[in-house]
Amino acid sequence: MKTTLHFSKTINAPIDELFNRVADMKNYHEWLPNSNAFGGTKDIEPYPVQLGTKYLDYGPSGQRPGEVNFFVPNKKIGFHHSMDISQMGLNIKTDIQIDYTFEETNKDVKVSRTLIMTINSPISSYWGLPFVMGAFVKENFRLMGALKKFSEQ
């Protein structure tokens, strides 16, 4: 199953600061509190982040090895990672592409985050898919809200 989710916020902050904040995975802790889905990013190599940078997102829900697969400063950055979900009897494998775009609009910046997720799951785990999708939606709203709040302080 493949699904695409879109999230966006208009943020009153300079475009270069917003792009650099999203690109600087080592310092997400400065603006993005931990959650049930996200605990941080480590093993970021090479750093500073650039096209081809590999990383490991981690948290209570598991580890997600990934790579920066698109990088145009102040315009677009893309992250690709995989995640296995094996909680509560689930056996779900996900392939996730996250694309951020940054567009200046008057004095603000429209930050868009597109999540393209491919889910591979045996039929026995289908019951858990609404729970998984709900968790992804909740986490993306949380992340975009935190980016806006921190950036506009």
PDB file of N, CA and C in Angstrom, residues 71-153:
ATOM      1  N   PHE A  71      18.985  17.645  -2.072  1.00  0.00           N
ATOM      2  CA  PHE A  71      19.528  18.748  -1.287  1.00  0.00           C
ATOM      3  C   PHE A  71      19.781  19.949  -2.193  1.00  0.00           C
ATOM      4  N   VAL A  72      18.892  20.927  -2.142  1.00  0.00           N
ATOM      5  CA  VAL A  72      19.065  22.199  -2.840  1.00  0.00           C
ATOM      6  C   VAL A  72      18.878  23.282  -1.784  1.00  0.00           C
ATOM      7  N   PRO A  73      19.974  23.903  -1.325  1.00  0.00           N
ATOM      8  CA  PRO A  73      19.884  24.857  -0.226  1.00  0.00           C
ATOM      9  C   PRO A  73      18.777  25.897  -0.418  1.00  0.00           C
ATOM     10  N   ASN A  74      18.023  26.088   0.668  1.00  0.00           N
ATOM     11  CA  ASN A  74      16.929  27.061   0.756  1.00  0.00           C
ATOM     12  C   ASN A  74      15.759  26.766  -0.178  1.00  0.00           C
ATOM     13  N   LYS A  75      15.750  25.605  -0.817  1.00  0.00           N
ATOM     14  CA  LYS A  75      14.662  25.235  -1.734  1.00  0.00           C
ATOM     15  C   LYS A  75      14.015  23.906  -1.363  1.00  0.00           C
ATOM     16  N   LYS A  76      14.847  22.845  -1.278  1.00  0.00           N
ATOM     17  CA  LYS A  76      14.280  21.509  -1.066  1.00  0.00           C
ATOM     18  C   LYS A  76      15.318  20.589  -0.418  1.00  0.00           C
ATOM     19  N   ILE A  77      14.819  19.753   0.483  1.00  0.00           N
ATOM     20  CA  ILE A  77      15.655  18.697   1.061  1.00  0.00           C
ATOM     21  C   ILE A  77      14.779  17.445   1.190  1.00  0.00           C
ATOM     22  N   GLY A  78      15.365  16.304   0.851  1.00  0.00           N
ATOM     23  CA  GLY A  78      14.626  15.048   0.901  1.00  0.00           C
ATOM     24  C   GLY A  78      15.354  14.016   1.747  1.00  0.00           C
ATOM     25  N   PHE A  79      14.570  13.249   2.495  1.00  0.00           N
ATOM     26  CA  PHE A  79      15.089  12.200   3.366  1.00  0.00           C
ATOM     27  C   PHE A  79      14.397  10.883   2.989  1.00  0.00           C
ATOM     28  N   HIS A  80      15.169   9.820   2.925  1.00  0.00           N
ATOM     29  CA  HIS A  80      14.592   8.497   2.649  1.00  0.00           C
ATOM     30  C   HIS A  80      15.030   7.557   3.761  1.00  0.00           C
ATOM     31  N   HIS A  81      14.060   6.897   4.385  1.00  0.00           N
ATOM     32  CA  HIS A  81      14.425   5.905   5.396  1.00  0.00           C
ATOM     33  C   HIS A  81      13.393   4.786   5.456  1.00  0.00           C
ATOM     34  N   SER A  82      13.793   3.752   6.129  1.00  0.00           N
ATOM     35  CA  SER A  82      12.910   2.601   6.305  1.00  0.00           C
ATOM     36  C   SER A  82      12.655   2.421   7.792  1.00  0.00           C
ATOM     37  N   MET A  83      11.558   1.731   8.077  1.00  0.00           N
ATOM     38  CA  MET A  83      11.188   1.511   9.473  1.00  0.00           C
ATOM     39  C   MET A  83      10.381   0.233   9.579  1.00  0.00           C
ATOM     40  N   ASP A  84      10.733  -0.595  10.535  1.00  0.00           N
ATOM     41  CA  ASP A  84       9.959  -1.796  10.828  1.00  0.00           C
ATOM     42  C   ASP A  84       9.151  -1.542  12.099  1.00  0.00           C
ATOM     43  N   ILE A  85       7.873  -1.858  12.028  1.00  0.00           N
ATOM     44  CA  ILE A  85       6.988  -1.678  13.180  1.00  0.00           C
ATOM     45  C   ILE A  85       6.572  -3.067  13.651  1.00  0.00           C
ATOM     46  N   SER A  86       7.012  -3.408  14.835  1.00  0.00           N
ATOM     47  CA  SER A  86       6.687  -4.741  15.352  1.00  0.00           C
ATOM     48  C   SER A  86       6.207  -4.647  16.794  1.00  0.00           C
ATOM     49  N   GLN A  87       5.326  -3.694  17.037  1.00  0.00           N
ATOM     50  CA  GLN A  87       4.732  -3.533  18.365  1.00  0.00           C
ATOM     51  C   GLN A  87       3.310  -4.094  18.343  1.00  0.00           C
ATOM     52  N   MET A  88       2.820  -4.532  19.462  1.00  0.00           N
ATOM     53  CA  MET A  88       1.443  -5.008  19.629  1.00  0.00           C
ATOM     54  C   MET A  88       1.068  -6.077  18.592  1.00  0.00           C
ATOM     55  N   GLY A  89       2.004  -6.939  18.271  1.00  0.00           N
ATOM     56  CA  GLY A  89       1.718  -8.020  17.334  1.00  0.00           C
ATOM     57  C   GLY A  89       1.761  -7.621  15.872  1.00  0.00           C
ATOM     58  N   LEU A  90       2.157  -6.386  15.581  1.00  0.00           N
ATOM     59  CA  LEU A  90       2.242  -5.937  14.195  1.00  0.00           C
ATOM     60  C   LEU A  90       3.541  -6.414  13.566  1.00  0.00           C
ATOM     61  N   ASN A  91       3.517  -6.574  12.269  1.00  0.00           N
ATOM     62  CA  ASN A  91       4.713  -6.907  11.500  1.00  0.00           C
ATOM     63  C   ASN A  91       4.642  -6.092  10.214  1.00  0.00           C
ATOM     64  N   ILE A  92       4.950  -4.794  10.331  1.00  0.00           N
ATOM     65  CA  ILE A  92       4.795  -3.865   9.220  1.00  0.00           C
ATOM     66  C   ILE A  92       6.153  -3.278   8.860  1.00  0.00           C
ATOM     67  N   LYS A  93       6.460  -3.292   7.585  1.00  0.00           N
ATOM     68  CA  LYS A  93       7.692  -2.688   7.072  1.00  0.00           C
ATOM     69  C   LYS A  93       7.292  -1.467   6.252  1.00  0.00           C
ATOM     70  N   THR A  94       7.968  -0.343   6.509  1.00  0.00           N
ATOM     71  CA  THR A  94       7.657   0.879   5.781  1.00  0.00           C
ATOM     72  C   THR A  94       8.880   1.392   5.039  1.00  0.00           C
ATOM     73  N   ASP A  95       8.633   2.004   3.915  1.00  0.00           N
ATOM     74  CA  ASP A  95       9.635   2.707   3.130  1.00  0.00           C
ATOM     75  C   ASP A  95       9.121   4.142   3.038  1.00  0.00           C
ATOM     76  N   ILE A  96       9.896   5.093   3.516  1.00  0.00           N
ATOM     77  CA  ILE A  96       9.391   6.457   3.686  1.00  0.00           C
ATOM     78  C   ILE A  96      10.286   7.456   2.968  1.00  0.00           C
ATOM     79  N   GLN A  97       9.649   8.318   2.176  1.00  0.00           N
ATOM     80  CA  GLN A  97      10.317   9.456   1.551  1.00  0.00           C
ATOM     81  C   GLN A  97       9.688  10.712   2.135  1.00  0.00           C
ATOM     82  N   ILE A  98      10.531  11.598   2.667  1.00  0.00           N
ATOM     83  CA  ILE A  98      10.063  12.864   3.221  1.00  0.00           C
ATOM     84  C   ILE A  98      10.716  13.981   2.422  1.00  0.00           C
ATOM     85  N   ASP A  99       9.895  14.821   1.811  1.00  0.00           N
ATOM     86  CA  ASP A  99      10.394  15.951   1.032  1.00  0.00           C
ATOM     87  C   ASP A  99       9.906  17.252   1.641  1.00  0.00           C
ATOM     88  N   TYR A 100      10.840  18.145   1.917  1.00  0.00           N
ATOM     89  CA  TYR A 100      10.520  19.495   2.357  1.00  0.00           C
ATOM     90  C   TYR A 100      10.772  20.444   1.198  1.00  0.00           C
ATOM     91  N   THR A 101       9.859  21.389   0.998  1.00  0.00           N
ATOM     92  CA  THR A 101      10.106  22.490   0.070  1.00  0.00           C
ATOM     93  C   THR A 101       9.880  23.794   0.824  1.00  0.00           C
ATOM     94  N   PHE A 102      10.622  24.806   0.413  1.00  0.00           N
ATOM     95  CA  PHE A 102      10.599  26.109   1.067  1.00  0.00           C
ATOM     96  C   PHE A 102      10.318  27.162  -0.002  1.00  0.00           C
ATOM     97  N   GLU A 103       9.229  27.925   0.188  1.00  0.00           N
ATOM     98  CA  GLU A 103       8.836  28.952  -0.782  1.00  0.00           C
ATOM     99  C   GLU A 103       8.591  30.268  -0.066  1.00  0.00           C
ATOM    100  N   GLU A 104       9.287  31.309  -0.500  1.00  0.00           N
ATOM    101  CA  GLU A 104       9.069  32.628   0.079  1.00  0.00           C
ATOM    102  C   GLU A 104       7.750  33.196  -0.426  1.00  0.00           C
ATOM    103  N   THR A 105       6.975  33.756   0.497  1.00  0.00           N
ATOM    104  CA  THR A 105       5.713  34.417   0.167  1.00  0.00           C
ATOM    105  C   THR A 105       5.674  35.710   0.966  1.00  0.00           C
ATOM    106  N   ASN A 106       5.862  36.841   0.276  1.00  0.00           N
ATOM    107  CA  ASN A 106       5.931  38.145   0.946  1.00  0.00           C
ATOM    108  C   ASN A 106       6.984  38.099   2.043  1.00  0.00           C
ATOM    109  N   LYS A 107       6.580  38.252   3.306  1.00  0.00           N
ATOM    110  CA  LYS A 107       7.551  38.245   4.409  1.00  0.00           C
ATOM    111  C   LYS A 107       7.637  36.892   5.100  1.00  0.00           C
ATOM    112  N   ASP A 108       6.862  35.924   4.652  1.00  0.00           N
ATOM    113  CA  ASP A 108       6.820  34.604   5.268  1.00  0.00           C
ATOM    114  C   ASP A 108       7.414  33.554   4.337  1.00  0.00           C
ATOM    115  N   VAL A 109       7.515  32.338   4.868  1.00  0.00           N
ATOM    116  CA  VAL A 109       7.971  31.191   4.080  1.00  0.00           C
ATOM    117  C   VAL A 109       6.953  30.074   4.238  1.00  0.00           C
ATOM    118  N   LYS A 110       6.520  29.529   3.122  1.00  0.00           N
ATOM    119  CA  LYS A 110       5.651  28.353   3.171  1.00  0.00           C
ATOM    120  C   LYS A 110       6.563  27.130   3.187  1.00  0.00           C
ATOM    121  N   VAL A 111       6.495  26.384   4.282  1.00  0.00           N
ATOM    122  CA  VAL A 111       7.262  25.150   4.419  1.00  0.00           C
ATOM    123  C   VAL A 111       6.289  24.000   4.183  1.00  0.00           C
ATOM    124  N   SER A 112       6.562  23.194   3.182  1.00  0.00           N
ATOM    125  CA  SER A 112       5.724  22.032   2.870  1.00  0.00           C
ATOM    126  C   SER A 112       6.502  20.765   3.151  1.00  0.00           C
ATOM    127  N   ARG A 113       5.835  19.818   3.742  1.00  0.00           N
ATOM    128  CA  ARG A 113       6.426  18.514   4.046  1.00  0.00           C
ATOM    129  C   ARG A 113       5.516  17.457   3.434  1.00  0.00           C
ATOM    130  N   THR A 114       6.071  16.693   2.512  1.00  0.00           N
ATOM    131  CA  THR A 114       5.320  15.623   1.865  1.00  0.00           C
ATOM    132  C   THR A 114       5.915  14.296   2.311  1.00  0.00           C
ATOM    133  N   LEU A 115       5.057  13.422   2.776  1.00  0.00           N
ATOM    134  CA  LEU A 115       5.459  12.106   3.254  1.00  0.00           C
ATOM    135  C   LEU A 115       4.870  11.072   2.290  1.00  0.00           C
ATOM    136  N   ILE A 116       5.743  10.351   1.615  1.00  0.00           N
ATOM    137  CA  ILE A 116       5.307   9.273   0.722  1.00  0.00           C
ATOM    138  C   ILE A 116       5.722   7.975   1.394  1.00  0.00           C
ATOM    139  N   MET A 117       4.721   7.191   1.759  1.00  0.00           N
ATOM    140  CA  MET A 117       4.989   5.998   2.552  1.00  0.00           C
ATOM    141  C   MET A 117       4.456   4.765   1.835  1.00  0.00           C
ATOM    142  N   THR A 118       5.333   3.781   1.686  1.00  0.00           N
ATOM    143  CA  THR A 118       4.939   2.482   1.170  1.00  0.00           C
ATOM    144  C   THR A 118       4.942   1.518   2.345  1.00  0.00           C
ATOM    145  N   ILE A 119       3.814   0.855   2.550  1.00  0.00           N
ATOM    146  CA  ILE A 119       3.665  -0.062   3.673  1.00  0.00           C
ATOM    147  C   ILE A 119       3.545  -1.480   3.148  1.00  0.00           C
ATOM    148  N   ASN A 120       4.399  -2.335   3.651  1.00  0.00           N
ATOM    149  CA  ASN A 120       4.329  -3.766   3.346  1.00  0.00           C
ATOM    150  C   ASN A 120       3.922  -4.481   4.620  1.00  0.00           C
ATOM    151  N   SER A 121       2.803  -5.163   4.554  1.00  0.00           N
ATOM    152  CA  SER A 121       2.262  -5.788   5.750  1.00  0.00           C
ATOM    153  C   SER A 121       1.550  -7.084   5.387  1.00  0.00           C
ATOM    154  N   PRO A 122       1.768  -8.131   6.167  1.00  0.00           N
ATOM    155  CA  PRO A 122       0.959  -9.330   5.944  1.00  0.00           C
ATOM    156  C   PRO A 122      -0.491  -9.048   6.341  1.00  0.00           C
ATOM    157  N   ILE A 123      -1.385  -9.789   5.791  1.00  0.00           N
ATOM    158  CA  ILE A 123      -2.812  -9.597   6.071  1.00  0.00           C
ATOM    159  C   ILE A 123      -3.092  -9.608   7.572  1.00  0.00           C
ATOM    160  N   SER A 124      -2.352 -10.405   8.322  1.00  0.00           N
ATOM    161  CA  SER A 124      -2.592 -10.507   9.762  1.00  0.00           C
ATOM    162  C   SER A 124      -2.326  -9.178  10.492  1.00  0.00           C
ATOM    163  N   SER A 125      -1.608  -8.245   9.862  1.00  0.00           N
ATOM    164  CA  SER A 125      -1.317  -6.959  10.498  1.00  0.00           C
ATOM    165  C   SER A 125      -2.180  -5.819   9.968  1.00  0.00           C
ATOM    166  N   TYR A 126      -3.094  -6.094   9.047  1.00  0.00           N
ATOM    167  CA  TYR A 126      -3.932  -5.037   8.471  1.00  0.00           C
ATOM    168  C   TYR A 126      -4.738  -4.286   9.526  1.00  0.00           C
ATOM    169  N   TRP A 127      -5.126  -4.965  10.591  1.00  0.00           N
ATOM    170  CA  TRP A 127      -5.903  -4.315  11.635  1.00  0.00           C
ATOM    171  C   TRP A 127      -5.159  -3.133  12.239  1.00  0.00           C
ATOM    172  N   GLY A 128      -3.833  -3.141  12.187  1.00  0.00           N
ATOM    173  CA  GLY A 128      -3.029  -2.094  12.801  1.00  0.00           C
ATOM    174  C   GLY A 128      -2.750  -0.897  11.905  1.00  0.00           C
ATOM    175  N   LEU A 129      -3.104  -0.989  10.617  1.00  0.00           N
ATOM    176  CA  LEU A 129      -2.776   0.096   9.695  1.00  0.00           C
ATOM    177  C   LEU A 129      -3.418   1.437  10.069  1.00  0.00           C
ATOM    178  N   PRO A 130      -4.689   1.487  10.471  1.00  0.00           N
ATOM    179  CA  PRO A 130      -5.239   2.792  10.884  1.00  0.00           C
ATOM    180  C   PRO A 130      -4.481   3.403  12.073  1.00  0.00           C
ATOM    181  N   PHE A 131      -4.055   2.573  13.010  1.00  0.00           N
ATOM    182  CA  PHE A 131      -3.269   3.040  14.154  1.00  0.00           C
ATOM    183  C   PHE A 131      -1.937   3.625  13.675  1.00  0.00           C
ATOM    184  N   VAL A 132      -1.275   2.921  12.756  1.00  0.00           N
ATOM    185  CA  VAL A 132       0.018   3.366  12.229  1.00  0.00           C
ATOM    186  C   VAL A 132      -0.144   4.686  11.482  1.00  0.00           C
ATOM    187  N   MET A 133      -1.145   4.778  10.602  1.00  0.00           N
ATOM    188  CA  MET A 133      -1.369   6.010   9.839  1.00  0.00           C
ATOM    189  C   MET A 133      -1.702   7.171  10.779  1.00  0.00           C
ATOM    190  N   GLY A 134      -2.525   6.917  11.774  1.00  0.00           N
ATOM    191  CA  GLY A 134      -2.864   7.963  12.739  1.00  0.00           C
ATOM    192  C   GLY A 134      -1.636   8.474  13.475  1.00  0.00           C
ATOM    193  N   ALA A 135      -0.741   7.568  13.829  1.00  0.00           N
ATOM    194  CA  ALA A 135       0.488   7.965  14.521  1.00  0.00           C
ATOM    195  C   ALA A 135       1.371   8.819  13.616  1.00  0.00           C
ATOM    196  N   PHE A 136       1.464   8.462  12.334  1.00  0.00           N
ATOM    197  CA  PHE A 136       2.263   9.259  11.395  1.00  0.00           C
ATOM    198  C   PHE A 136       1.666  10.653  11.217  1.00  0.00           C
ATOM    199  N   VAL A 137       0.360  10.741  11.077  1.00  0.00           N
ATOM    200  CA  VAL A 137      -0.295  12.047  10.916  1.00  0.00           C
ATOM    201  C   VAL A 137      -0.059  12.902  12.160  1.00  0.00           C
ATOM    202  N   LYS A 138      -0.274  12.337  13.325  1.00  0.00           N
ATOM    203  CA  LYS A 138      -0.091  13.060  14.584  1.00  0.00           C
ATOM    204  C   LYS A 138       1.349  13.576  14.709  1.00  0.00           C
ATOM    205  N   GLU A 139       2.321  12.730  14.396  1.00  0.00           N
ATOM    206  CA  GLU A 139       3.728  13.123  14.516  1.00  0.00           C
ATOM    207  C   GLU A 139       4.094  14.231  13.533  1.00  0.00           C
ATOM    208  N   ASN A 140       3.564  14.175  12.323  1.00  0.00           N
ATOM    209  CA  ASN A 140       3.872  15.213  11.345  1.00  0.00           C
ATOM    210  C   ASN A 140       3.260  16.557  11.731  1.00  0.00           C
ATOM    211  N   PHE A 141       2.030  16.557  12.254  1.00  0.00           N
ATOM    212  CA  PHE A 141       1.437  17.798  12.747  1.00  0.00           C
ATOM    213  C   PHE A 141       2.269  18.353  13.906  1.00  0.00           C
ATOM    214  N   ARG A 142       2.706  17.484  14.801  1.00  0.00           N
ATOM    215  CA  ARG A 142       3.525  17.905  15.947  1.00  0.00           C
ATOM    216  C   ARG A 142       4.825  18.540  15.479  1.00  0.00           C
ATOM    217  N   LEU A 143       5.492  17.887  14.531  1.00  0.00           N
ATOM    218  CA  LEU A 143       6.776  18.372  14.015  1.00  0.00           C
ATOM    219  C   LEU A 143       6.617  19.738  13.344  1.00  0.00           C
ATOM    220  N   MET A 144       5.633  19.885  12.476  1.00  0.00           N
ATOM    221  CA  MET A 144       5.442  21.159  11.775  1.00  0.00           C
ATOM    222  C   MET A 144       5.058  22.272  12.758  1.00  0.00           C
ATOM    223  N   GLY A 145       4.264  21.945  13.763  1.00  0.00           N
ATOM    224  CA  GLY A 145       3.911  22.933  14.783  1.00  0.00           C
ATOM    225  C   GLY A 145       5.127  23.367  15.588  1.00  0.00           C
ATOM    226  N   ALA A 146       5.989  22.423  15.930  1.00  0.00           N
ATOM    227  CA  ALA A 146       7.200  22.739  16.690  1.00  0.00           C
ATOM    228  C   ALA A 146       8.149  23.605  15.862  1.00  0.00           C
ATOM    229  N   LEU A 147       8.262  23.315  14.569  1.00  0.00           N
ATOM    230  CA  LEU A 147       9.121  24.115  13.689  1.00  0.00           C
ATOM    231  C   LEU A 147       8.623  25.557  13.636  1.00  0.00           C
ATOM    232  N   LYS A 148       7.326  25.729  13.481  1.00  0.00           N
ATOM    233  CA  LYS A 148       6.742  27.082  13.430  1.00  0.00           C
ATOM    234  C   LYS A 148       6.932  27.811  14.756  1.00  0.00           C
ATOM    235  N   LYS A 149       6.583  27.167  15.839  1.00  0.00           N
ATOM    236  CA  LYS A 149       6.667  27.809  17.161  1.00  0.00           C
ATOM    237  C   LYS A 149       8.088  28.254  17.472  1.00  0.00           C
ATOM    238  N   PHE A 150       9.062  27.364  17.283  1.00  0.00           N
ATOM    239  CA  PHE A 150      10.444  27.690  17.595  1.00  0.00           C
ATOM    240  C   PHE A 150      10.961  28.800  16.665  1.00  0.00           C
ATOM    241  N   SER A 151      10.651  28.714  15.398  1.00  0.00           N
ATOM    242  CA  SER A 151      11.187  29.645  14.407  1.00  0.00           C
ATOM    243  C   SER A 151      10.627  31.052  14.550  1.00  0.00           C
ATOM    244  N   GLU A 152       9.426  31.177  15.112  1.00  0.00           N
ATOM    245  CA  GLU A 152       8.802  32.481  15.244  1.00  0.00           C
ATOM    246  C   GLU A 152       9.026  33.117  16.616  1.00  0.00           C
ATOM    247  N   GLN A 153       9.784  32.455  17.485  1.00  0.00           N
ATOM    248  CA  GLN A 153      10.062  33.018  18.818  1.00  0.00           C
ATOM    249  C   GLN A 153      10.955  34.234  18.699  1.00  0.00           C
TER     250      GLN A 153
END
